[in-house]
Short mmCIF file of C-alpha atoms in Angstrom, two decimals:
data_model
loop_
_atom_site.label_atom_id
_atom_site.label_comp_id
_atom_site.label_asym_id
_atom_site.label_seq_id
_atom_site.Cartn_x
_atom_site.Cartn_y
_atom_site.Cartn_z
CA UNK A 30 -69.66 38.02 3.71
CA UNK A 31 -67.09 35.80 5.39
CA UNK A 32 -65.32 37.51 8.29
CA UNK A 33 -62.43 35.99 10.20
CA UNK A 34 -61.20 36.13 13.75
CA UNK A 35 -58.65 34.67 16.11
CA UNK A 36 -60.14 33.52 19.38
CA UNK A 37 -57.78 33.08 22.33
CA UNK A 38 -59.60 32.30 25.55
CA UNK A 39 -62.11 35.14 25.90
CA UNK A 40 -60.17 37.54 23.66
CA UNK A 41 -61.45 38.00 20.13
CA UNK A 42 -59.18 39.83 17.70
CA UNK A 43 -60.90 40.43 14.35
CA UNK A 44 -58.94 41.12 11.19
CA UNK A 45 -59.05 44.86 10.46
CA UNK A 46 -58.67 44.71 6.69
CA UNK A 47 -61.03 47.03 4.76
CA UNK A 48 -64.43 45.47 4.11
CA UNK A 49 -64.14 45.54 0.31
CA UNK A 50 -60.68 43.94 0.46
CA UNK A 51 -61.82 41.21 2.83
CA UNK A 52 -64.43 39.88 0.45
CA UNK A 53 -61.95 39.33 -2.39
CA UNK A 54 -58.65 38.57 -0.64
CA UNK A 55 -57.51 34.93 -0.42
CA UNK A 56 -58.81 33.26 2.72
CA UNK A 57 -55.41 33.09 4.50
CA UNK A 58 -55.03 36.87 4.10
CA UNK A 59 -58.29 37.27 6.07
CA UNK A 60 -57.15 35.15 9.01
CA UNK A 61 -55.67 36.79 12.08
CA UNK A 62 -53.22 33.87 12.49
CA UNK A 63 -51.91 31.38 9.94
CA UNK A 64 -49.23 29.77 12.11
CA UNK A 65 -46.30 31.88 10.94
CA UNK A 66 -45.27 29.68 8.04
CA UNK A 67 -45.52 30.04 4.29
CA UNK A 68 -47.86 27.11 3.72
CA UNK A 69 -51.40 26.70 5.04
CA UNK A 70 -54.29 24.28 4.63
CA UNK A 71 -57.83 25.58 5.19
CA UNK A 72 -60.71 23.16 5.82
CA UNK A 73 -64.00 25.04 5.70
CA UNK A 74 -67.54 23.74 6.21
CA UNK A 75 -70.70 25.73 5.38
CA UNK A 76 -72.09 25.45 8.93
CA UNK A 77 -71.22 23.79 12.27
CA UNK A 78 -73.47 20.82 11.55
CA UNK A 79 -72.06 20.17 8.09
CA UNK A 80 -70.27 16.93 7.31
CA UNK A 81 -68.79 18.15 4.00
CA UNK A 82 -66.94 21.25 2.84
CA UNK A 83 -63.81 22.35 1.00
CA UNK A 84 -60.13 21.86 1.75
CA UNK A 85 -57.63 24.19 0.09
CA UNK A 86 -53.85 24.34 0.34
CA UNK A 87 -52.01 27.61 -0.02
CA UNK A 88 -48.51 28.98 -0.63
CA UNK A 89 -47.24 32.35 0.56
CA UNK A 90 -44.81 33.99 -1.84
CA UNK A 91 -43.52 37.58 -1.77
CA UNK A 92 -46.02 38.44 0.95
CA UNK A 93 -49.11 37.11 -0.85
CA UNK A 94 -51.11 33.89 -0.58
CA UNK A 95 -51.77 31.76 -3.65
CA UNK A 96 -54.00 28.72 -3.96
CA UNK A 97 -51.96 25.60 -4.73
CA UNK A 98 -54.86 23.13 -4.89
CA UNK A 99 -58.25 22.20 -3.46
CA UNK A 100 -60.57 19.25 -2.98
CA UNK A 101 -63.91 18.30 -1.50
CA UNK A 102 -63.54 17.49 2.20
CA UNK A 103 -65.45 15.45 4.76
CA UNK A 104 -65.78 16.17 8.46
CA UNK A 105 -67.17 14.43 11.53
CA UNK A 106 -70.57 12.74 11.42
CA UNK A 107 -71.84 15.27 13.97
CA UNK A 108 -70.27 18.28 12.26
CA UNK A 109 -67.74 20.69 13.75
CA UNK A 110 -67.25 22.05 17.25
CA UNK A 111 -64.86 24.45 19.00
CA UNK A 112 -61.63 22.56 19.64
CA UNK A 113 -61.11 23.83 23.18
CA UNK A 114 -64.57 22.60 24.22
CA UNK A 115 -64.68 19.31 22.32
CA UNK A 116 -65.57 16.05 24.08
CA UNK A 117 -64.11 12.71 23.05
CA UNK A 118 -66.42 10.27 21.32
CA UNK A 119 -68.79 12.91 19.91
CA UNK A 120 -67.83 12.36 16.24
CA UNK A 121 -67.17 16.10 15.86
CA UNK A 122 -64.26 17.72 14.05
CA UNK A 123 -62.42 20.28 16.22
CA UNK A 124 -62.17 23.79 14.80
CA UNK A 125 -58.93 25.69 15.29
CA UNK A 126 -55.42 26.20 13.97
CA UNK A 127 -53.12 23.21 14.32
CA UNK A 128 -49.61 22.09 13.45
CA UNK A 129 -49.01 19.05 11.26
CA UNK A 130 -46.16 17.17 13.01
CA UNK A 131 -45.63 14.20 10.69
CA UNK A 132 -47.14 12.00 7.99
CA UNK A 133 -47.84 8.29 8.01
CA UNK A 134 -49.44 5.60 5.93
CA UNK A 135 -50.05 1.98 5.11
CA UNK A 136 -48.84 2.60 1.57
CA UNK A 137 -45.49 4.03 0.65
CA UNK A 138 -45.05 7.78 0.70
CA UNK A 139 -45.74 9.45 -2.65
CA UNK A 140 -42.58 10.35 -4.55
CA UNK A 141 -41.42 13.79 -3.51
CA UNK A 142 -42.82 13.66 0.06
CA UNK A 143 -40.64 15.89 2.25
CA UNK A 144 -42.40 15.14 5.55
CA UNK A 145 -41.14 12.50 7.93
CA UNK A 146 -43.32 9.56 6.91
CA UNK A 147 -43.97 6.80 9.38
CA UNK A 148 -44.96 3.41 7.90
CA UNK A 149 -47.94 1.66 9.48
CA UNK A 150 -47.19 -1.93 10.52
CA UNK A 151 -49.21 -4.72 12.09
CA UNK A 152 -48.03 -3.46 15.49
CA UNK A 153 -49.09 0.18 14.99
CA UNK A 154 -51.85 1.54 17.24
CA UNK A 155 -53.17 4.97 18.23
CA UNK A 156 -53.99 4.99 21.94
CA UNK A 157 -57.23 6.77 22.90
CA UNK A 158 -57.50 5.32 26.41
CA UNK A 159 -57.89 8.18 28.88
CA UNK A 160 -56.30 6.08 31.61
CA UNK A 161 -53.16 5.36 29.62
CA UNK A 162 -49.83 7.15 29.87
CA UNK A 163 -49.79 6.94 26.06
CA UNK A 164 -53.07 8.83 25.55
CA UNK A 165 -53.25 10.40 22.08
CA UNK A 166 -50.01 8.86 20.92
CA UNK A 167 -48.83 6.35 18.31
CA UNK A 168 -47.77 3.21 20.16
CA UNK A 169 -45.98 0.17 18.84
CA UNK A 170 -46.76 -2.33 20.23
CA UNK A 171 -49.90 -1.62 22.26
CA UNK A 172 -48.86 -1.02 25.89
CA UNK A 173 -50.48 -2.90 28.74
CA UNK A 174 -52.19 0.22 30.11
CA UNK A 175 -54.00 0.96 26.81
CA UNK A 176 -57.08 -1.20 26.32
CA UNK A 177 -57.45 -2.56 22.76
CA UNK A 178 -61.05 -1.35 22.74
CA UNK A 179 -59.79 2.18 23.44
CA UNK A 180 -57.24 2.27 20.63
CA UNK A 181 -57.21 2.31 16.83
CA UNK A 182 -55.35 -0.54 15.16
CA UNK A 183 -54.09 1.63 12.31
CA UNK A 184 -53.42 -1.14 9.81
CA UNK A 185 -57.10 -2.15 9.79
CA UNK A 186 -58.06 1.19 8.19
CA UNK A 187 -56.52 0.22 4.89
CA UNK A 188 -58.43 2.80 2.87
CA UNK A 189 -58.40 5.79 5.22
CA UNK A 190 -54.82 5.47 6.41
CA UNK A 191 -53.30 4.70 3.05
CA UNK A 192 -51.81 8.18 3.54
CA UNK A 193 -52.36 10.67 6.38
CA UNK A 194 -51.05 13.69 8.23
CA UNK A 195 -51.32 14.01 11.99
CA UNK A 196 -53.34 17.06 13.05
CA UNK A 197 -51.89 18.19 16.38
CA UNK A 198 -55.24 18.60 18.14
CA UNK A 199 -54.89 17.93 21.88
CA UNK A 200 -51.41 16.64 21.15
CA UNK A 201 -48.66 18.67 22.85
CA UNK A 202 -50.32 18.67 26.29
CA UNK A 203 -53.22 16.23 25.99
CA UNK A 204 -56.36 16.96 28.02
CA UNK A 205 -58.03 13.69 28.99
CA UNK A 206 -61.51 13.35 27.58
CA UNK A 207 -61.05 15.96 24.85
CA UNK A 208 -60.17 13.59 22.06
CA UNK A 209 -57.40 11.68 20.35
CA UNK A 210 -56.39 10.56 16.89
CA UNK A 211 -57.42 13.50 14.70
CA UNK A 212 -55.88 13.20 11.25
CA UNK A 213 -56.10 14.50 7.70
CA UNK A 214 -56.54 11.27 5.75
CA UNK A 215 -58.04 9.58 2.71
CA UNK A 216 -61.83 9.33 2.41
CA UNK A 217 -63.64 6.30 3.75
CA UNK A 218 -67.27 5.46 2.97
CA UNK A 219 -68.75 8.65 4.44
CA UNK A 220 -68.35 11.19 7.23
CA UNK A 221 -65.49 10.70 9.69
CA UNK A 222 -65.37 10.15 13.45
CA UNK A 223 -63.81 13.62 13.83
CA UNK A 224 -60.98 13.70 11.32
CA UNK A 225 -60.81 15.63 8.06
CA UNK A 226 -60.69 13.51 4.92
CA UNK A 227 -60.19 14.06 1.19
CA UNK A 228 -59.98 11.83 -1.91
CA UNK A 229 -56.79 9.78 -2.17
CA UNK A 230 -55.55 11.73 -5.18
CA UNK A 231 -55.79 14.97 -3.20
CA UNK A 232 -54.06 13.44 -0.18
CA UNK A 233 -51.15 12.37 -2.34
CA UNK A 234 -50.96 15.86 -3.87
CA UNK A 235 -50.88 17.41 -0.40
CA UNK A 236 -48.03 15.16 0.70
CA UNK A 237 -45.99 16.07 -2.36
CA UNK A 238 -46.70 19.77 -1.76
CA UNK A 239 -46.24 20.05 2.02
CA UNK A 240 -42.77 21.11 3.16
CA UNK A 241 -42.10 20.95 6.93
CA UNK A 242 -39.40 23.62 6.51
CA UNK A 243 -42.21 26.03 5.60
CA UNK A 244 -44.18 25.27 8.81
CA UNK A 245 -47.55 24.29 7.31
CA UNK A 246 -50.60 24.43 9.57
CA UNK A 247 -54.24 23.51 9.10
CA UNK A 248 -57.07 25.94 9.93
CA UNK A 249 -60.46 24.28 10.42
CA UNK A 250 -63.64 26.36 10.63
CA UNK A 251 -67.03 27.25 9.19
CA UNK A 252 -68.46 29.85 6.84
CA UNK A 253 -71.53 30.55 8.98
CA UNK A 254 -70.91 33.78 10.85
CA UNK A 255 -67.16 34.04 11.50
CA UNK A 256 -64.49 31.56 10.55
CA UNK A 257 -63.18 31.43 14.10
CA UNK A 258 -59.69 30.02 14.34
CA UNK A 259 -58.26 29.21 17.77
CA UNK A 260 -54.55 28.54 17.91
CA UNK A 261 -54.50 25.51 20.18
#
């Protein structure tokens, strides 16, 4: 049976719903924290070492969660790891509960997209240089203190970044060495370098569905043992 918990530092608060109810309730109803909004994306892998799983997007209406859509998902080539302990360059997807600040893409936003959508240009980069003042930030153009070898030239990922949402992992107060550039984006050829990816059709559906006024978050975790969600 899947159990859920919120982990904050060393404090573990497990959902206290009755056991029989837990096994049948929608996944968001079994989480101790969903971010406070009325939309949620869950990205769940079978085990920490898995590179594939399921992504589902949910709506909360009249106090209940309803599935709005789902798709096969891909994770990091080295599986998943706790977000607060992640190390940059390990090709792991950070588990936890994260905000989704804005969308971006090389292609135009799908009709109906409500999110702020930033177009990728030839000058668009994502700085991952730990020595840079722009660490874990979109930069345009690439600043002098961010080495090109330590940054992603976004326009070169024509397939993956056709459409994407920024996952706010290590974003508000970046910790050097923890990781940068974690997105929900379109599938590439295989597992990711730490992002979560879905087929392009699903990504376009998500962008049409997501409403920033409803404070959507993404919860990333595993089915093995507890789905532990750290709000980070």
